[in-house]
Amino acid sequence: MSDISDVPQQAWWRTAVIYEVYVRSFADGDGDGVGDLAGLRERLPHLRDLGVDAIWLTPFFRSPMVDGGYDVSDYRDVDPSLGSLADFDAMLAAAHALDLRVIIDVVPNHTSSQHAWFTQALQELPGGPARARYHFHPATTDGEPPNDWESVFGGPAWTRTADGEWYLHLFDPAQPDLNWDNPDVRVEFEGVLRFWLDRGVDGFRIDVAHGMVKAAGYPAAGLTGQIGLLGRRVLPYFDQDGVHEIHKAWRKILDSYPGQRMAVAEAWASTPQRLARYTAPDELHQAFNFEFLQADWGDPAAVRASIDSCLHAAGSVGAPATWVLSNHDVRRHVTRLGSLERANAAALLMLALPGSAYLYQGDELGLPEVLDLPADARQDPVWFRSGGTDPGRDGCRVPLPWESEAPAYGFSATGASWLPQPPAWAALARDRSSTVDLYRAALALRRRLTGPLRWHESPDGVLDFARDGFRCIVNLSPEPVALPDGAEVALASRPIDGSTVPADATVWIFARTARSS
């Protein structure tokens, strides 16, 4: 293992703010109602002006779109609904010209059931080499699945084929899991990484980075409700130790390219220490801190504990902490936290923390979750697998409102939208400037924040910390709290009236006040 001192301390990814683009919902360039690479290219100046360092694109590869592109049928081509390889190259060149780095999603846990490998596997007899690339298994003597493993999307994680074998899918049946013990799989994905690195991408977000290796012998989990334990305990199909050998091999590939290429893990682990293993100096560069995302905002002590545990665990391996409040898989934090005021306070807190931060498209617009999508419009397999009892993730994926009066609020020139946009989008687009300005100001000031976090003593319900350059006070109590004497407020999530911090507000104070307190 490399020594921590070998990790470049000034690498761009250590402090970057990265903006997630859910490509199908960001901007529609050809008017068919589905966001695409051409539409993204047209809107890149917004992201440059916002002040982010990089963008992360959700999958744009060829796909039947059963799971919004996370069911990939060809990892080396662009889905026609989203553009072409030429469109990707043009978008990448335009982003780089604006000093925006580009990270793309790679989906190594599973393919689409329409991937050439899987269609070949279904055509051959049990025990054939194509089936060895996936997890095929004979039925038990009573015809039942091989074990009790559960799908993240609900129901069993096994589907029976016409010849009586079962195949594993930790997500939808249209997403069969790959067998990472098979050398063909490892060689193929090393080639996929190099294909996109050669085109100039700056890194990868590794989907289900914790799930690629399954426990030998397919042991039973021994309990129901397994997915509710995701991130709370090691399961026989998640966070197995063998995944780390894969990530070490990928780190060598990334390090062989110039320009500080990087990778961030979507990894659910039972402890911060297990999560930190994914960011050891010879593995990946970042791992999302879902503990912070899930922290109870009504319990300031829990928020502080999540911050401290992440900073400690990441620091133990020399990695940056990696913060996130929303993404394409969770309810938007405006809705989750109960108000735009509280969401903006959380955003300023996150952006004041040491490390790297991820924004989800629409955070800077103050978008809430769309809760009332009609049943016939929903497309998430979670909705279908649950029989309509789980609304799934469509509500955070509704196409963005760019303009209040334009067709589809500026998302598409024709007024088409693959998910219906609510009437409230018009007001959000019209009133967006204040929230956008807040994010823009925070991202500009954030570049002046340096050094470690140092906590100050504070009243109940208040988080108060300093870094070299600024002090951050977060008031999570229901009552205003006093600012330090002589405080010079640099930025506030809500207007400051007099010398107090309102409830559900975060303020940044210039350094000279932090040092004098």
Coordinates of C-alpha atoms in Angstrom, one line a residue:
M1 CA 0.0 0.0 0.0
S2 CA 1.2 3.5 -0.8
D3 CA 2.1 5.8 2.1
I4 CA -0.5 8.5 2.7
S5 CA 2.3 11.1 2.1
D6 CA 2.3 10.0 -1.5
V7 CA -1.2 11.4 -2.1
P8 CA -1.0 14.8 -3.8
Q9 CA -2.4 17.2 -1.2
Q10 CA -3.2 19.9 -3.8
A11 CA -5.1 17.6 -6.2
W12 CA -8.2 19.3 -7.6
W13 CA -10.6 16.6 -6.4
R14 CA -9.6 17.1 -2.8
T15 CA -11.6 20.4 -2.5
A16 CA -13.8 20.3 -5.7
V17 CA -17.5 21.2 -5.8
I18 CA -19.0 18.7 -8.4
Y19 CA -22.4 19.2 -9.9
E20 CA -24.5 16.1 -10.8
V21 CA -26.3 16.2 -14.1
Y22 CA -29.1 13.8 -14.5
V23 CA -28.8 13.9 -18.3
R24 CA -32.3 13.0 -19.2
S25 CA -33.7 15.9 -17.1
F26 CA -31.2 18.7 -17.4
A27 CA -31.8 20.2 -20.9
D28 CA -33.3 19.0 -24.1
G29 CA -31.4 20.0 -27.2
D30 CA -33.5 18.3 -29.9
G31 CA -37.0 18.9 -28.7
D32 CA -38.1 15.4 -28.0
G33 CA -38.8 16.0 -24.4
V34 CA -35.7 14.0 -23.1
G35 CA -32.6 15.8 -21.9
D36 CA -29.5 15.1 -24.0
L37 CA -25.8 15.9 -24.5
A38 CA -26.6 18.7 -26.9
G39 CA -28.9 20.4 -24.3
L40 CA -26.2 20.0 -21.6
R41 CA -23.6 21.6 -23.9
E42 CA -25.9 24.6 -24.4
R43 CA -26.4 25.1 -20.6
L44 CA -22.7 24.6 -19.6
P45 CA -22.2 28.4 -19.1
H46 CA -24.8 28.3 -16.3
L47 CA -22.5 25.8 -14.5
R48 CA -19.4 27.8 -15.2
D49 CA -21.1 30.9 -13.8
L50 CA -22.4 29.1 -10.8
G51 CA -18.8 28.3 -9.9
V52 CA -18.6 24.5 -9.8
D53 CA -15.3 22.8 -10.6
A54 CA -16.7 19.7 -12.4
I55 CA -19.8 18.0 -13.5
W56 CA -20.8 14.3 -13.0
L57 CA -23.0 12.9 -15.8
T58 CA -25.4 10.0 -15.1
P59 CA -25.2 7.2 -17.6
F60 CA -25.7 8.2 -21.3
F61 CA -24.7 4.8 -22.7
R62 CA -26.9 2.7 -24.9
S63 CA -29.7 1.3 -22.8
P64 CA -33.3 0.1 -22.9
M65 CA -33.8 2.7 -20.1
V66 CA -35.6 0.3 -17.8
D67 CA -33.7 2.0 -15.0
G68 CA -33.0 5.4 -16.5
G69 CA -29.8 4.4 -18.1
Y70 CA -28.4 2.3 -15.2
D71 CA -29.2 -0.7 -17.3
V72 CA -26.4 -0.5 -19.9
S73 CA -26.4 -2.5 -23.1
D74 CA -23.2 -1.0 -24.7
Y75 CA -20.7 0.8 -22.5
R76 CA -18.8 2.2 -25.4
D77 CA -21.6 4.1 -27.2
V78 CA -24.1 6.8 -26.5
D79 CA -27.8 6.0 -26.4
P80 CA -29.5 7.6 -29.5
S81 CA -32.1 9.3 -27.3
L82 CA -29.2 11.3 -25.7
G83 CA -27.0 12.0 -28.7
S84 CA -23.9 10.4 -30.3
L85 CA -20.3 9.9 -29.5
A86 CA -19.7 13.1 -31.6
D87 CA -22.1 14.9 -29.3
F88 CA -20.2 13.7 -26.2
D89 CA -16.9 14.8 -27.6
A90 CA -18.3 18.2 -28.4
M91 CA -19.8 18.5 -25.0
L92 CA -16.5 17.4 -23.3
A93 CA -14.5 19.9 -25.4
A94 CA -16.9 22.7 -24.5
A95 CA -16.8 21.8 -20.8
H96 CA -13.0 21.8 -20.8
A97 CA -12.9 25.1 -22.6
L98 CA -14.9 26.5 -19.7
D99 CA -12.5 25.0 -17.1
L100 CA -15.1 22.4 -16.1
R101 CA -13.9 18.8 -15.6
V102 CA -16.2 16.0 -16.5
I103 CA -16.8 12.8 -14.5
I104 CA -19.0 10.0 -16.0
D105 CA -20.9 7.2 -14.4
V106 CA -19.7 3.6 -14.9
V107 CA -22.0 0.8 -13.9
P108 CA -20.0 -2.3 -13.2
N109 CA -22.3 -4.3 -10.9
H110 CA -24.7 -5.3 -13.6
T111 CA -25.5 -4.9 -17.3
S112 CA -28.8 -4.6 -19.1
S113 CA -30.5 -7.9 -19.9
Q114 CA -30.2 -6.7 -23.5
H115 CA -26.4 -6.6 -23.3
A116 CA -24.8 -8.9 -25.9
W117 CA -23.2 -11.0 -23.1
F118 CA -26.5 -11.7 -21.4
T119 CA -28.5 -12.5 -24.6
Q120 CA -25.7 -14.9 -25.5
A121 CA -25.9 -16.4 -22.0
L122 CA -29.7 -17.1 -22.4
Q123 CA -29.1 -18.8 -25.7
E124 CA -26.5 -21.3 -24.4
L125 CA -27.0 -24.3 -22.2
P126 CA -26.5 -24.1 -18.4
G127 CA -22.8 -24.2 -17.5
G128 CA -21.6 -22.5 -20.6
P129 CA -18.9 -19.8 -20.7
A130 CA -21.3 -16.9 -21.3
R131 CA -23.3 -17.8 -18.2
A132 CA -20.1 -17.8 -16.2
R133 CA -19.9 -14.0 -16.7
Y134 CA -23.1 -13.6 -14.6
H135 CA -24.5 -15.4 -11.5
F136 CA -26.5 -18.3 -12.9
H137 CA -27.5 -21.0 -10.4
P138 CA -29.5 -24.2 -10.5
A139 CA -32.8 -24.3 -8.7
T140 CA -32.9 -25.9 -5.3
T141 CA -34.5 -29.4 -5.1
D142 CA -37.9 -27.8 -4.4
G143 CA -37.5 -25.4 -7.3
E144 CA -36.9 -22.3 -5.1
P145 CA -34.3 -19.6 -5.6
P146 CA -30.7 -20.5 -4.4
N147 CA -31.0 -18.3 -1.3
D148 CA -33.0 -15.5 0.4
W149 CA -31.2 -12.5 -1.1
E150 CA -33.5 -9.5 -1.7
S151 CA -33.5 -6.9 -4.5
V152 CA -32.9 -3.3 -3.7
F153 CA -36.0 -2.6 -5.8
G154 CA -38.1 -5.0 -3.8
G155 CA -38.9 -8.7 -4.0
P156 CA -36.4 -11.6 -4.4
A157 CA -33.0 -11.0 -6.1
W158 CA -33.4 -14.0 -8.4
T159 CA -35.3 -14.6 -11.6
R160 CA -35.9 -18.0 -13.2
T161 CA -35.0 -18.6 -16.8
A162 CA -36.9 -20.8 -19.3
D163 CA -34.5 -23.7 -18.8
G164 CA -35.0 -23.7 -15.0
E165 CA -31.8 -21.9 -13.8
W166 CA -31.9 -18.7 -11.7
Y167 CA -29.9 -15.6 -12.3
L168 CA -29.0 -12.9 -9.8
H169 CA -30.1 -9.3 -10.0
L170 CA -29.7 -7.1 -7.0
F171 CA -31.8 -4.5 -8.8
D172 CA -34.4 -5.1 -11.5
P173 CA -34.6 -8.4 -13.4
A174 CA -33.6 -6.4 -16.5
Q175 CA -30.2 -5.7 -14.7
P176 CA -28.4 -9.1 -14.2
D177 CA -25.4 -8.9 -11.9
L178 CA -22.0 -9.6 -13.4
N179 CA -19.7 -12.2 -11.9
W180 CA -16.5 -10.4 -11.0
D181 CA -14.7 -13.6 -10.3
N182 CA -14.7 -14.1 -14.1
P183 CA -11.6 -12.7 -15.8
D184 CA -13.6 -11.7 -18.9
V185 CA -15.5 -9.2 -16.7
R186 CA -12.4 -7.7 -15.3
V187 CA -10.7 -7.3 -18.7
E188 CA -13.8 -5.8 -20.3
F189 CA -14.2 -3.1 -17.7
E190 CA -10.6 -2.2 -17.8
G191 CA -11.1 -1.6 -21.5
V192 CA -14.2 0.4 -20.8
L193 CA -12.3 2.7 -18.4
R194 CA -9.5 3.2 -20.9
F195 CA -12.0 3.9 -23.7
W196 CA -13.4 6.9 -21.9
L197 CA -10.1 8.0 -20.4
D198 CA -8.7 8.1 -23.9
R199 CA -11.5 10.4 -24.9
G200 CA -10.5 12.8 -22.2
V201 CA -12.9 12.3 -19.2
D202 CA -11.6 13.4 -15.9
G203 CA -12.9 10.6 -13.8
F204 CA -15.7 8.2 -12.9
R205 CA -18.5 7.8 -10.4
I206 CA -18.6 4.1 -9.6
D207 CA -22.1 2.9 -9.3
V208 CA -22.7 0.3 -6.6
A209 CA -19.0 0.2 -5.9
H210 CA -19.7 -1.9 -2.8
G211 CA -21.7 -4.6 -4.6
M212 CA -19.5 -6.2 -7.3
V213 CA -18.3 -9.2 -5.2
K214 CA -20.6 -11.7 -3.6
A215 CA -19.8 -14.0 -0.7
A216 CA -18.5 -17.4 -1.9
G217 CA -21.1 -20.1 -1.9
Y218 CA -24.0 -17.7 -1.9
P219 CA -24.8 -18.0 1.8
A220 CA -28.3 -17.0 3.0
A221 CA -28.6 -13.6 4.6
G222 CA -30.9 -15.1 7.1
L223 CA -33.3 -12.3 7.6
T224 CA -36.0 -10.3 5.8
G225 CA -36.0 -6.5 5.2
Q226 CA -32.3 -6.8 4.1
I227 CA -32.3 -3.6 2.1
G228 CA -33.3 -1.6 5.1
L229 CA -30.0 -2.7 6.5
L230 CA -28.0 -1.3 3.6
G231 CA -25.2 0.8 5.1
R232 CA -25.8 -0.6 8.6
R233 CA -24.3 -4.1 8.3
V234 CA -22.3 -6.2 5.9
L235 CA -24.5 -8.4 3.8
P236 CA -23.3 -11.4 1.7
Y237 CA -23.8 -9.4 -1.5
F238 CA -22.7 -5.9 -0.3
D239 CA -19.4 -4.5 1.0
Q240 CA -17.5 -7.8 0.7
D241 CA -13.8 -7.5 1.1
G242 CA -13.0 -8.6 -2.4
V243 CA -14.3 -5.4 -4.0
H244 CA -11.1 -3.6 -2.9
E245 CA -8.9 -5.6 -5.2
I246 CA -10.9 -4.4 -8.1
H247 CA -10.7 -0.8 -7.0
K248 CA -6.9 -1.1 -6.5
A249 CA -6.6 -2.3 -10.1
W250 CA -8.6 0.6 -11.3
R251 CA -6.6 3.1 -9.3
K252 CA -3.5 1.9 -11.2
I253 CA -5.3 2.7 -14.5
L254 CA -6.4 6.1 -13.4
D255 CA -2.9 7.0 -12.2
S256 CA -1.4 6.0 -15.5
Y257 CA -3.2 8.9 -17.2
P258 CA -2.1 12.5 -16.9
G259 CA -4.2 15.3 -15.4
Q260 CA -5.2 13.8 -12.0
R261 CA -8.0 11.5 -13.2
M262 CA -10.1 10.4 -10.3
A263 CA -13.0 8.1 -9.1
V264 CA -15.7 8.5 -6.5
A265 CA -17.4 5.5 -4.9
E266 CA -21.1 5.1 -4.4
A267 CA -20.5 2.8 -1.5
W268 CA -22.8 1.9 1.4
A269 CA -20.8 0.6 4.4
S270 CA -21.8 -0.2 7.9
T271 CA -19.2 2.1 9.6
P272 CA -17.2 5.1 8.6
Q273 CA -14.1 3.0 8.9
R274 CA -15.3 0.5 6.4
L275 CA -16.3 3.3 4.1
A276 CA -12.8 4.8 4.4
R277 CA -11.3 1.6 3.0
Y278 CA -12.7 2.5 -0.4
T279 CA -10.5 5.7 -0.3
A280 CA -7.2 4.1 0.8
P281 CA -4.3 5.7 -1.0
D282 CA -4.1 2.8 -3.5
E283 CA -7.9 2.6 -4.1
L284 CA -10.5 5.3 -5.1
H285 CA -10.2 9.0 -4.5
Q286 CA -13.5 9.8 -2.8
A287 CA -16.6 8.0 -1.4
F288 CA -19.9 9.7 -0.8
N289 CA -20.7 10.3 2.9
F290 CA -24.3 9.0 3.1
E291 CA -24.2 9.2 6.8
F292 CA -24.2 13.0 6.5
L293 CA -27.0 12.9 3.9
Q294 CA -29.1 10.8 6.3
A295 CA -28.4 12.7 9.5
D296 CA -31.4 13.9 11.5
W297 CA -31.4 17.7 10.9
G298 CA -33.7 18.0 13.9
D299 CA -30.8 16.7 16.1
P300 CA -27.8 19.0 15.9
A301 CA -25.7 16.6 17.9
A302 CA -26.3 13.9 15.3
V303 CA -25.3 16.3 12.5
R304 CA -22.1 17.2 14.3
A305 CA -21.4 13.5 15.0
S306 CA -21.8 12.6 11.3
I307 CA -19.4 15.4 10.4
D308 CA -16.8 14.3 13.0
S309 CA -17.0 10.6 12.1
C310 CA -16.6 11.3 8.4
L311 CA -13.7 13.7 8.9
H312 CA -11.9 11.3 11.2
A313 CA -12.4 8.2 9.0
A314 CA -11.4 10.0 5.8
G315 CA -8.4 11.6 7.5
S316 CA -7.2 8.2 8.7
V317 CA -6.5 7.2 5.1
G318 CA -5.5 10.7 3.8
A319 CA -8.6 11.1 1.8
P320 CA -10.9 14.1 1.6
A321 CA -14.3 14.0 3.2
T322 CA -17.0 13.9 0.5
W323 CA -20.3 15.6 1.3
V324 CA -23.7 15.3 -0.4
L325 CA -27.2 16.4 0.5
S326 CA -29.2 15.2 -2.6
N327 CA -28.8 13.1 -5.7
H328 CA -30.9 11.2 -8.3
D329 CA -31.7 8.4 -5.8
V330 CA -33.1 10.3 -2.8
R331 CA -35.9 12.7 -2.0
R332 CA -34.7 16.3 -2.6
H333 CA -33.4 17.9 0.6
V334 CA -35.7 20.9 0.3
T335 CA -38.6 18.5 0.9
R336 CA -36.7 16.1 3.2
L337 CA -35.6 18.9 5.6
G338 CA -39.0 20.6 5.5
S339 CA -38.3 24.0 4.0
L340 CA -36.2 26.0 1.5
E341 CA -34.8 28.0 4.5
R342 CA -33.5 24.9 6.2
A343 CA -32.2 23.4 2.9
N344 CA -30.2 26.6 2.2
A345 CA -28.8 26.5 5.7
A346 CA -27.8 22.9 5.2
A347 CA -26.2 23.8 1.9
L348 CA -24.1 26.6 3.4
L349 CA -23.0 24.2 6.2
M350 CA -22.0 21.6 3.7
L351 CA -20.0 24.0 1.6
A352 CA -18.2 25.3 4.6
L353 CA -16.8 21.9 5.5
P354 CA -13.3 20.6 4.6
G355 CA -13.2 18.3 1.6
S356 CA -15.2 18.0 -1.6
A357 CA -18.9 18.6 -2.0
Y358 CA -21.5 17.4 -4.6
L359 CA -24.6 19.4 -5.7
Y360 CA -27.5 17.8 -7.4
Q361 CA -29.0 19.6 -10.4
G362 CA -31.7 22.0 -9.2
D363 CA -30.3 22.4 -5.7
E364 CA -29.3 25.9 -6.8
L365 CA -32.9 26.5 -7.9
G366 CA -34.4 25.5 -4.6
L367 CA -36.4 22.7 -6.2
P368 CA -38.5 20.5 -3.9
E369 CA -39.5 16.9 -4.6
V370 CA -42.4 16.5 -6.9
L371 CA -44.8 14.4 -4.8
D372 CA -47.9 14.3 -6.9
L373 CA -46.8 12.7 -10.2
P374 CA -49.6 10.7 -11.8
A375 CA -49.3 7.0 -11.7
D376 CA -49.4 6.6 -15.5
A377 CA -46.4 9.0 -15.8
R378 CA -44.1 7.2 -13.4
Q379 CA -41.2 5.2 -14.8
D380 CA -39.0 4.1 -11.9
P381 CA -38.8 0.3 -11.6
V382 CA -39.1 0.8 -7.8
W383 CA -42.7 2.0 -8.4
F384 CA -43.5 -1.0 -10.5
R385 CA -41.7 -3.6 -8.3
S386 CA -43.6 -2.3 -5.2
G387 CA -47.0 -2.4 -6.9
G388 CA -47.3 1.3 -6.5
T389 CA -46.7 1.4 -2.7
D390 CA -43.3 3.0 -3.0
P391 CA -43.3 6.2 -5.1
G392 CA -39.7 5.6 -6.2
R393 CA -37.3 8.3 -7.4
D394 CA -39.2 10.0 -10.3
G395 CA -40.0 12.9 -8.0
C396 CA -36.4 14.1 -7.9
R397 CA -35.9 13.5 -11.6
V398 CA -38.5 15.9 -13.0
P399 CA -36.9 18.0 -15.8
L400 CA -35.5 21.3 -14.7
P401 CA -37.3 24.7 -15.0
W402 CA -35.0 27.2 -16.6
E403 CA -37.4 30.0 -17.5
S404 CA -40.9 30.8 -16.2
E405 CA -42.7 31.6 -19.5
A406 CA -41.0 29.3 -22.0
P407 CA -42.4 26.0 -23.2
A408 CA -41.6 23.3 -20.6
Y409 CA -40.1 26.2 -18.6
G410 CA -37.1 26.3 -20.9
F411 CA -36.3 22.6 -20.6
S412 CA -37.4 21.8 -24.2
A413 CA -38.2 24.2 -27.0
T414 CA -41.2 22.1 -28.0
G415 CA -42.8 22.0 -24.6
A416 CA -42.3 18.3 -24.3
S417 CA -41.1 16.7 -21.0
W418 CA -40.6 13.0 -20.3
L419 CA -41.9 13.5 -16.8
P420 CA -44.7 16.1 -16.3
Q421 CA -43.5 19.4 -14.7
P422 CA -45.9 20.8 -12.1
P423 CA -47.5 24.3 -12.5
A424 CA -45.4 25.4 -9.4
W425 CA -42.3 25.2 -11.6
A426 CA -43.3 28.5 -13.2
A427 CA -43.0 30.4 -9.9
L428 CA -39.7 28.5 -9.1
A429 CA -38.2 29.5 -12.4
R430 CA -39.4 33.1 -11.9
D431 CA -38.1 33.4 -8.4
R432 CA -34.9 31.4 -8.8
S433 CA -32.4 34.3 -8.7
S434 CA -32.1 34.6 -5.0
T435 CA -31.2 31.0 -4.4
V436 CA -28.9 30.9 -7.4
D437 CA -27.2 34.0 -6.1
L438 CA -26.7 32.4 -2.7
Y439 CA -25.1 29.3 -4.2
R440 CA -22.9 31.4 -6.5
A441 CA -21.7 33.6 -3.6
A442 CA -21.0 30.5 -1.5
L443 CA -19.0 28.8 -4.2
A444 CA -17.0 32.0 -4.8
L445 CA -16.2 32.5 -1.0
R446 CA -15.6 28.8 -0.5
R447 CA -12.4 29.0 -2.5
R448 CA -11.0 31.2 0.4
L449 CA -11.8 28.6 3.1
T450 CA -8.7 26.6 4.1
G451 CA -7.5 24.5 7.0
P452 CA -9.1 22.0 9.3
L453 CA -12.4 22.4 11.2
R454 CA -12.3 23.7 14.8
W455 CA -15.5 23.5 16.8
H456 CA -16.5 26.4 19.1
E457 CA -18.6 25.9 22.2
S458 CA -22.2 26.8 21.3
P459 CA -25.8 26.8 22.8
D460 CA -28.1 23.9 22.3
G461 CA -29.3 23.7 18.7
V462 CA -26.3 25.6 17.3
L463 CA -23.3 24.3 15.4
D464 CA -20.3 26.7 15.5
F465 CA -17.0 26.0 13.9
A466 CA -14.0 27.9 12.3
R467 CA -11.6 27.3 9.5
D468 CA -8.7 29.5 8.4
G469 CA -10.5 32.4 6.8
F470 CA -14.0 32.0 8.1
R471 CA -16.3 31.0 10.9
C472 CA -19.6 29.2 10.3
I473 CA -22.6 29.4 12.7
V474 CA -25.6 27.1 12.0
N475 CA -28.7 27.8 14.0
L476 CA -30.9 24.7 14.1
S477 CA -32.9 25.9 17.2
P478 CA -36.3 27.5 16.9
E479 CA -35.1 30.8 18.3
P480 CA -32.6 33.4 17.0
V481 CA -29.1 33.3 18.5
A482 CA -26.7 36.1 19.0
L483 CA -23.8 36.8 16.6
P484 CA -20.4 37.3 18.1
D485 CA -19.6 40.9 19.0
G486 CA -18.4 42.8 16.0
A487 CA -19.2 40.0 13.6
E488 CA -18.7 40.9 9.9
V489 CA -21.1 38.6 8.1
A490 CA -19.8 37.4 4.7
L491 CA -22.8 35.3 3.7
A492 CA -26.1 34.2 5.2
S493 CA -28.7 31.7 4.1
R494 CA -31.4 34.1 5.4
P495 CA -31.4 37.8 5.8
I496 CA -29.7 39.0 9.0
D497 CA -31.7 41.4 11.1
G498 CA -29.6 43.1 13.7
S499 CA -27.1 41.0 15.5
T500 CA -28.8 37.6 15.6
V501 CA -28.8 34.5 13.5
P502 CA -32.4 33.5 12.6
A503 CA -33.7 30.0 13.2
D504 CA -32.9 27.6 10.4
A505 CA -30.1 29.8 9.1
T506 CA -26.3 29.5 8.5
V507 CA -24.0 32.4 8.4
W508 CA -20.3 32.7 7.4
I509 CA -18.3 35.3 9.3
F510 CA -14.9 36.7 8.1
A511 CA -11.8 35.5 9.8
R512 CA -10.9 38.4 12.0
T513 CA -14.1 37.8 14.0
A514 CA -13.3 34.1 14.3
R515 CA -9.8 34.7 15.6
S516 CA -11.0 37.3 18.2
S517 CA -13.8 35.1 19.7

